[in-house]
Amino acid sequence: MSYEAILVETQGKVGLIRLNRPKALNALNDQLMTELGDALKAFDADEAIGCIVLTGSEKAFAAGADIGAMANYSYMDAFKGDYITRNWEEIRRIRKPVIAAVAGFALGGGCELAMMCDFIIAADNAKFGQPEIKLGVIPGAGGTQRLPRAISKSKAMDMCLTARMMDAVEAERAGLVSRVVPLDQLMAEALTAATVIANMSLPAIMMIKESVNLAYESTLTEGVHFERRLFHSTFATEDQKEGMQAFLEKRPAVFKNL
Ligand code: HXC
């Protein structure tokens, strides 16, 4: 499939998606979000792919939803057009891990999109923020919900109410990102992490993603119970036999994703 607002390639078992509206700092318009959803679903269905990396440019992961495109929206345009739900939520249905490799600005919907990924690796020039309040609106793709879960209520309130940006060092300290690396090493770091993951057992990868995500939706008792049932089910996989046998034979495991 050919895309205009994103670039798509594969590197070994990793699917790489690059947001590609450089003149608008990757502002997220309807076309881009539709293409992104399609590309994510295609990688999710591709047996040869085990992990996905989502990135932008060195200057911007994404500077937010496209302000020009929505400036004249009426309430009915937003509501009846199902703005956001219609094509912003596809990423939440992807079962393989999606790593956000963030350089430069990740603002508004860009920060929200990064937070919808499974984890964020940041370049040292990354800047995160929810500046919607300056536009007279509020975050609309999960900013007020995922940010407090990621970095605490106090910091989330600070970010959403003052619109200040958080640099990469603060973002790592706050737990928003898992690693910070120099800008020129961002893609190597993200692709290496994605390759490590992609060489694991895909059923285990998918179960871990599902189980960690349930931690946000369930009580601890329910979540631990769910995890235990999935853990038990791994003994029905060939990859569990291979993984443990390989350990005992002191050799690398070769998983068949079965
Ligand atoms: C449309 C955008 C844009 C955006 C930047 N551009 N952000 N266009 N939507 N969100 C465009 C600019 O208009 C400009 O186009 C070009 O990108 C370069 O931007 P500059 O402002 O000239 O660059 P700079 O001075 O380096 O400032 C960078 C910036 C600033 C700090 C990131 O662009 C900025 O504040 N952008 C808006 C950030 C924001 O408010 N995001 C939240 C959006 S609302 P021209 O044609 O002039 O060169 C949102 C709601 C989400 O995300 C709700 C869920 C959908």
GROMACS .gro file of C-alpha atoms and ligand atoms in nm:
model
  313
    1MET     CA    1   0.000   0.000   0.000
    2SER     CA    2   0.132   0.348  -0.072
    3TYR     CA    3   0.112   0.624   0.184
    4GLU     CA    4   0.170   1.000   0.169
    5ALA     CA    5   0.180   1.119   0.528
    6ILE     CA    6   0.389   0.832   0.665
    7LEU     CA    7   0.687   0.628   0.547
    8VAL     CA    8   0.684   0.256   0.608
    9GLU     CA    9   0.967   0.003   0.590
   10THR     CA   10   1.077  -0.320   0.751
   11GLN     CA   11   1.411  -0.393   0.911
   12GLY     CA   12   1.436  -0.765   0.975
   13LYS     CA   13   1.146  -0.855   1.202
   14VAL     CA   14   1.076  -0.491   1.288
   15GLY     CA   15   0.814  -0.275   1.119
   16LEU     CA   16   0.918   0.091   1.110
   17ILE     CA   17   0.665   0.371   1.064
   18ARG     CA   18   0.787   0.729   1.026
   19LEU     CA   19   0.543   1.021   1.049
   20ASN     CA   20   0.617   1.232   0.745
   21ARG     CA   21   0.467   1.581   0.731
   22PRO     CA   22   0.793   1.766   0.792
   23LYS     CA   23   0.668   2.111   0.689
   24ALA     CA   24   0.399   2.094   0.960
   25LEU     CA   25   0.620   1.929   1.223
   26ASN     CA   26   0.421   1.608   1.165
   27ALA     CA   27   0.093   1.767   1.271
   28LEU     CA   28  -0.155   1.483   1.291
   29ASN     CA   29  -0.429   1.526   1.034
   30ASP     CA   30  -0.703   1.289   0.931
   31GLN     CA   31  -0.509   1.142   0.640
   32LEU     CA   32  -0.203   1.074   0.856
   33MET     CA   33  -0.404   0.907   1.131
   34THR     CA   34  -0.591   0.689   0.880
   35GLU     CA   35  -0.267   0.586   0.711
   36LEU     CA   36  -0.105   0.520   1.048
   37GLY     CA   37  -0.393   0.294   1.152
   38ASP     CA   38  -0.372   0.103   0.824
   39ALA     CA   39   0.005   0.057   0.849
   40LEU     CA   40  -0.017  -0.057   1.211
   41LYS     CA   41  -0.287  -0.310   1.127
   42ALA     CA   42  -0.085  -0.438   0.831
   43PHE     CA   43   0.223  -0.497   1.050
   44ASP     CA   44   0.008  -0.654   1.319
   45ALA     CA   45  -0.122  -0.905   1.064
   46ASP     CA   46   0.222  -0.971   0.911
   47GLU     CA   47   0.363  -1.301   1.043
   48ALA     CA   48   0.717  -1.185   0.966
   49ILE     CA   49   0.694  -0.885   1.202
   50GLY     CA   50   0.738  -0.912   1.579
   51CYS     CA   51   0.760  -0.550   1.692
   52ILE     CA   52   0.680  -0.204   1.554
   53VAL     CA   53   0.870   0.125   1.594
   54LEU     CA   54   0.686   0.455   1.547
   55THR     CA   55   0.897   0.767   1.499
   56GLY     CA   56   0.895   1.115   1.351
   57SER     CA   57   1.177   1.346   1.246
   58GLU     CA   58   1.472   1.478   1.443
   59LYS     CA   59   1.281   1.803   1.501
   60ALA     CA   60   0.940   1.663   1.583
   61PHE     CA   61   0.779   1.335   1.671
   62ALA     CA   62   0.452   1.525   1.622
   63ALA     CA   63   0.358   1.881   1.724
   64GLY     CA   64  -0.001   1.779   1.789
   65ALA     CA   65  -0.326   1.746   1.606
   66ASP     CA   66  -0.342   1.965   1.295
   67ILE     CA   67  -0.467   2.297   1.429
   68GLY     CA   68  -0.550   2.437   1.085
   69ALA     CA   69  -0.767   2.136   1.004
   70MET     CA   70  -0.979   2.163   1.319
   71ALA     CA   71  -0.981   2.538   1.378
   72ASN     CA   72  -1.326   2.584   1.224
   73TYR     CA   73  -1.485   2.264   1.350
   74SER     CA   74  -1.830   2.296   1.500
   75TYR     CA   75  -1.938   2.076   1.786
   76MET     CA   76  -2.134   1.864   1.537
   77ASP     CA   77  -1.831   1.830   1.307
   78ALA     CA   78  -1.638   1.685   1.599
   79PHE     CA   79  -1.920   1.478   1.748
   80LYS     CA   80  -2.092   1.340   1.440
   81GLY     CA   81  -1.765   1.303   1.253
   82ASP     CA   82  -1.647   1.093   1.548
   83TYR     CA   83  -1.326   1.297   1.561
   84ILE     CA   84  -1.049   1.103   1.736
   85THR     CA   85  -1.240   0.778   1.802
   86ARG     CA   86  -1.276   0.705   1.432
   87ASN     CA   87  -0.909   0.667   1.350
   88TRP     CA   88  -0.700   0.769   1.654
   89GLU     CA   89  -0.786   0.457   1.850
   90GLU     CA   90  -0.653   0.198   1.603
   91ILE     CA   91  -0.318   0.187   1.780
   92ARG     CA   92  -0.489   0.064   2.096
   93ARG     CA   93  -0.607  -0.246   1.913
   94ILE     CA   94  -0.259  -0.348   1.794
   95ARG     CA   95  -0.147  -0.667   1.971
   96LYS     CA   96   0.224  -0.649   1.889
   97PRO     CA   97   0.439  -0.402   2.085
   98VAL     CA   98   0.472  -0.051   1.946
   99ILE     CA   99   0.777   0.147   2.060
  100ALA     CA  100   0.770   0.525   2.022
  101ALA     CA  101   1.111   0.666   1.927
  102VAL     CA  102   1.069   1.033   2.011
  103ALA     CA  103   1.297   1.317   1.904
  104GLY     CA  104   1.204   1.683   1.920
  105PHE     CA  105   0.850   1.797   1.993
  106ALA     CA  106   0.587   1.554   2.117
  107LEU     CA  107   0.308   1.798   2.194
  108GLY     CA  108  -0.067   1.767   2.239
  109GLY     CA  109  -0.188   1.479   2.026
  110GLY     CA  110   0.179   1.398   1.958
  111CYS     CA  111   0.244   1.340   2.327
  112GLU     CA  112  -0.082   1.146   2.350
  113LEU     CA  113   0.013   0.931   2.052
  114ALA     CA  114   0.352   0.855   2.209
  115MET     CA  115   0.175   0.757   2.532
  116MET     CA  116  -0.053   0.519   2.341
  117CYS     CA  117   0.260   0.328   2.240
  118ASP     CA  118   0.386   0.056   2.472
  119PHE     CA  119   0.697   0.242   2.574
  120ILE     CA  120   0.886   0.552   2.476
  121ILE     CA  121   1.256   0.582   2.398
  122ALA     CA  122   1.349   0.950   2.385
  123ALA     CA  123   1.632   1.139   2.222
  124ASP     CA  124   1.801   1.394   2.443
  125ASN     CA  125   1.632   1.677   2.248
  126ALA     CA  126   1.279   1.545   2.309
  127LYS     CA  127   1.020   1.782   2.452
  128PHE     CA  128   0.685   1.660   2.580
  129GLY     CA  129   0.384   1.875   2.651
  130GLN     CA  130   0.006   1.912   2.654
  131PRO     CA  131  -0.033   2.274   2.539
  132GLU     CA  132  -0.399   2.243   2.434
  133ILE     CA  133  -0.507   2.486   2.707
  134LYS     CA  134  -0.327   2.764   2.516
  135LEU     CA  135  -0.566   2.696   2.226
  136GLY     CA  136  -0.871   2.715   2.449
  137VAL     CA  137  -0.929   2.340   2.442
  138ILE     CA  138  -0.822   2.041   2.647
  139PRO     CA  139  -0.630   1.723   2.559
  140GLY     CA  140  -0.862   1.494   2.364
  141ALA     CA  141  -0.673   1.174   2.298
  142GLY     CA  142  -0.600   1.060   2.651
  143GLY     CA  143  -0.365   1.328   2.781
  144THR     CA  144  -0.559   1.394   3.100
  145GLN     CA  145  -0.589   1.019   3.161
  146ARG     CA  146  -0.258   0.862   3.056
  147LEU     CA  147  -0.035   1.142   3.184
  148PRO     CA  148  -0.144   1.114   3.550
  149ARG     CA  149  -0.106   0.737   3.531
  150ALA     CA  150   0.242   0.779   3.382
  151ILE     CA  151   0.387   1.068   3.581
  152SER     CA  152   0.157   1.138   3.881
  153LYS     CA  153  -0.138   1.369   3.925
  154SER     CA  154   0.072   1.663   4.035
  155LYS     CA  155   0.299   1.665   3.731
  156ALA     CA  156   0.009   1.592   3.493
  157MET     CA  157  -0.191   1.884   3.633
  158ASP     CA  158   0.116   2.106   3.603
  159MET     CA  159   0.173   2.005   3.239
  160CYS     CA  160  -0.191   2.028   3.128
  161LEU     CA  161  -0.273   2.350   3.315
  162THR     CA  162   0.044   2.551   3.247
  163ALA     CA  163   0.121   2.402   2.902
  164ARG     CA  164   0.489   2.388   2.993
  165MET     CA  165   0.715   2.145   2.812
  166MET     CA  166   0.904   1.867   2.985
  167ASP     CA  167   1.252   1.786   2.856
  168ALA     CA  168   1.387   1.435   2.813
  169VAL     CA  169   1.574   1.428   3.144
  170GLU     CA  170   1.263   1.527   3.339
  171ALA     CA  171   1.052   1.285   3.134
  172GLU     CA  172   1.279   0.995   3.224
  173ARG     CA  173   1.292   1.099   3.589
  174ALA     CA  174   0.911   1.116   3.593
  175GLY     CA  175   0.871   0.774   3.431
  176LEU     CA  176   0.717   0.896   3.106
  177VAL     CA  177   1.000   0.747   2.898
  178SER     CA  178   1.196   0.429   2.953
  179ARG     CA  179   1.533   0.547   2.819
  180VAL     CA  180   1.702   0.865   2.697
  181VAL     CA  181   1.979   0.844   2.438
  182PRO     CA  182   2.176   1.097   2.231
  183LEU     CA  183   1.979   1.206   1.926
  184ASP     CA  184   2.215   1.038   1.680
  185GLN     CA  185   2.164   0.705   1.856
  186LEU     CA  186   1.786   0.715   1.882
  187MET     CA  187   1.696   0.496   1.588
  188ALA     CA  188   1.972   0.243   1.654
  189GLU     CA  189   1.859   0.214   2.015
  190ALA     CA  190   1.491   0.178   1.924
  191LEU     CA  191   1.555  -0.071   1.643
  192THR     CA  192   1.785  -0.278   1.864
  193ALA     CA  193   1.523  -0.289   2.140
  194ALA     CA  194   1.257  -0.382   1.885
  195THR     CA  195   1.477  -0.657   1.740
  196VAL     CA  196   1.541  -0.802   2.086
  197ILE     CA  197   1.165  -0.815   2.141
  198ALA     CA  198   1.089  -0.951   1.793
  199ASN     CA  199   1.319  -1.247   1.854
  200MET     CA  200   1.121  -1.352   2.162
  201SER     CA  201   0.818  -1.580   2.148
  202LEU     CA  202   0.534  -1.385   1.987
  203PRO     CA  203   0.261  -1.544   2.201
  204ALA     CA  204   0.457  -1.442   2.515
  205ILE     CA  205   0.511  -1.091   2.374
  206MET     CA  206   0.140  -1.050   2.309
  207MET     CA  207   0.041  -1.190   2.648
  208ILE     CA  208   0.278  -0.954   2.829
  209LYS     CA  209   0.140  -0.655   2.641
  210GLU     CA  210  -0.216  -0.756   2.722
  211SER     CA  211  -0.136  -0.824   3.085
  212VAL     CA  212   0.061  -0.503   3.150
  213ASN     CA  213  -0.214  -0.299   2.985
  214LEU     CA  214  -0.473  -0.465   3.210
  215ALA     CA  215  -0.287  -0.320   3.509
  216TYR     CA  216  -0.448   0.012   3.417
  217GLU     CA  217  -0.799  -0.127   3.393
  218SER     CA  218  -0.830  -0.375   3.679
  219THR     CA  219  -0.788  -0.420   4.051
  220LEU     CA  220  -0.458  -0.575   4.161
  221THR     CA  221  -0.632  -0.902   4.251
  222GLU     CA  222  -0.806  -0.925   3.913
  223GLY     CA  223  -0.488  -0.831   3.728
  224VAL     CA  224  -0.274  -1.085   3.909
  225HIS     CA  225  -0.541  -1.351   3.850
  226PHE     CA  226  -0.543  -1.269   3.477
  227GLU     CA  227  -0.164  -1.280   3.465
  228ARG     CA  228  -0.161  -1.621   3.639
  229ARG     CA  229  -0.406  -1.768   3.389
  230LEU     CA  230  -0.195  -1.640   3.098
  231PHE     CA  231   0.119  -1.773   3.266
  232HIS     CA  232  -0.045  -2.115   3.298
  233SER     CA  233  -0.144  -2.103   2.930
  234THR     CA  234   0.217  -2.052   2.820
  235PHE     CA  235   0.277  -2.418   2.912
  236ALA     CA  236   0.057  -2.507   2.616
  237THR     CA  237   0.303  -2.339   2.376
  238GLU     CA  238   0.589  -2.502   2.188
  239ASP     CA  239   0.792  -2.190   2.260
  240GLN     CA  240   0.782  -2.261   2.637
  241LYS     CA  241   0.928  -2.607   2.577
  242GLU     CA  242   1.194  -2.462   2.346
  243GLY     CA  243   1.276  -2.171   2.578
  244MET     CA  244   1.328  -2.384   2.885
  245GLN     CA  245   1.504  -2.667   2.696
  246ALA     CA  246   1.741  -2.415   2.539
  247PHE     CA  247   1.826  -2.279   2.883
  248LEU     CA  248   1.898  -2.628   3.015
  249GLU     CA  249   2.112  -2.706   2.709
  250LYS     CA  250   2.294  -2.373   2.745
  251ARG     CA  251   2.206  -2.256   2.392
  252PRO     CA  252   2.000  -1.965   2.253
  253ALA     CA  253   1.631  -2.041   2.214
  254VAL     CA  254   1.483  -2.044   1.866
  255PHE     CA  255   1.117  -1.959   1.894
  256LYS     CA  256   0.859  -2.063   1.635
  257ASN     CA  257   0.582  -1.837   1.767
  258LEU     CA  258   0.374  -2.145   1.836
  259HXC     C1  259  -0.066   2.251   1.240
  259HXC     C2  260   0.151   2.306   1.292
  259HXC     C3  261   0.135   2.249   1.422
  259HXC     C4  262   0.007   2.191   1.456
  259HXC     C5  263   0.336   2.328   1.404
  259HXC     N1  264   0.275   2.352   1.287
  259HXC     N2  265   0.252   2.265   1.489
  259HXC     N3  266   0.049   2.305   1.204
  259HXC     N4  267  -0.089   2.195   1.362
  259HXC     N5  268  -0.016   2.132   1.575
  259HXC     C6  269   0.333   2.418   1.169
  259HXC     C7  270   0.347   2.568   1.188
  259HXC     O1  271   0.224   2.632   1.164
  259HXC     C8  272   0.452   2.602   1.085
  259HXC     O2  273   0.393   2.605   0.959
  259HXC     C9  274   0.544   2.480   1.090
  259HXC     O3  275   0.465   2.373   1.148
  259HXC    C10  276   0.665   2.502   1.176
  259HXC     O4  277   0.622   2.544   1.304
  259HXC     P1  278   0.681   2.675   1.376
  259HXC     O5  279   0.581   2.717   1.478
  259HXC     O6  280   0.723   2.777   1.277
  259HXC     O7  281   0.811   2.614   1.444
  259HXC     P2  282   0.881   2.659   1.582
  259HXC     O8  283   0.887   2.808   1.590
  259HXC     O9  284   1.007   2.580   1.587
  259HXC    O10  285   0.781   2.611   1.697
  259HXC    C11  286   0.758   2.474   1.715
  259HXC    C12  287   0.635   2.451   1.808
  259HXC    C13  288   0.514   2.531   1.755
  259HXC    C14  289   0.669   2.501   1.951
  259HXC    C15  290   0.609   2.302   1.815
  259HXC    O11  291   0.498   2.497   1.615
  259HXC    C16  292   0.386   2.502   1.824
  259HXC    O12  293   0.361   2.551   1.935
  259HXC     N6  294   0.299   2.422   1.762
  259HXC    C17  295   0.165   2.391   1.814
  259HXC    C18  296   0.176   2.295   1.928
  259HXC    C19  297   0.037   2.265   1.983
  259HXC    O13  298  -0.034   2.357   2.027
  259HXC     N7  299  -0.002   2.138   1.981
  259HXC    C20  300  -0.134   2.097   2.029
  259HXC    C21  301  -0.229   2.097   1.917
  259HXC     S1  302  -0.394   2.060   1.971
  259HXC     P3  303   0.423   2.725   0.855
  259HXC    O14  304   0.336   2.693   0.740
  259HXC    O15  305   0.394   2.853   0.926
  259HXC    O16  306   0.570   2.707   0.825
  259HXC    C22  307  -0.392   1.894   1.991
  259HXC    C23  308  -0.521   1.835   2.039
  259HXC    C24  309  -0.514   1.689   2.044
  259HXC    O17  310  -0.298   1.828   1.969
  259HXC    C25  311  -0.649   1.632   2.072
  259HXC    C26  312  -0.661   1.491   2.017
  259HXC    C27  313  -0.677   1.486   1.870
   0.00000   0.00000   0.00000
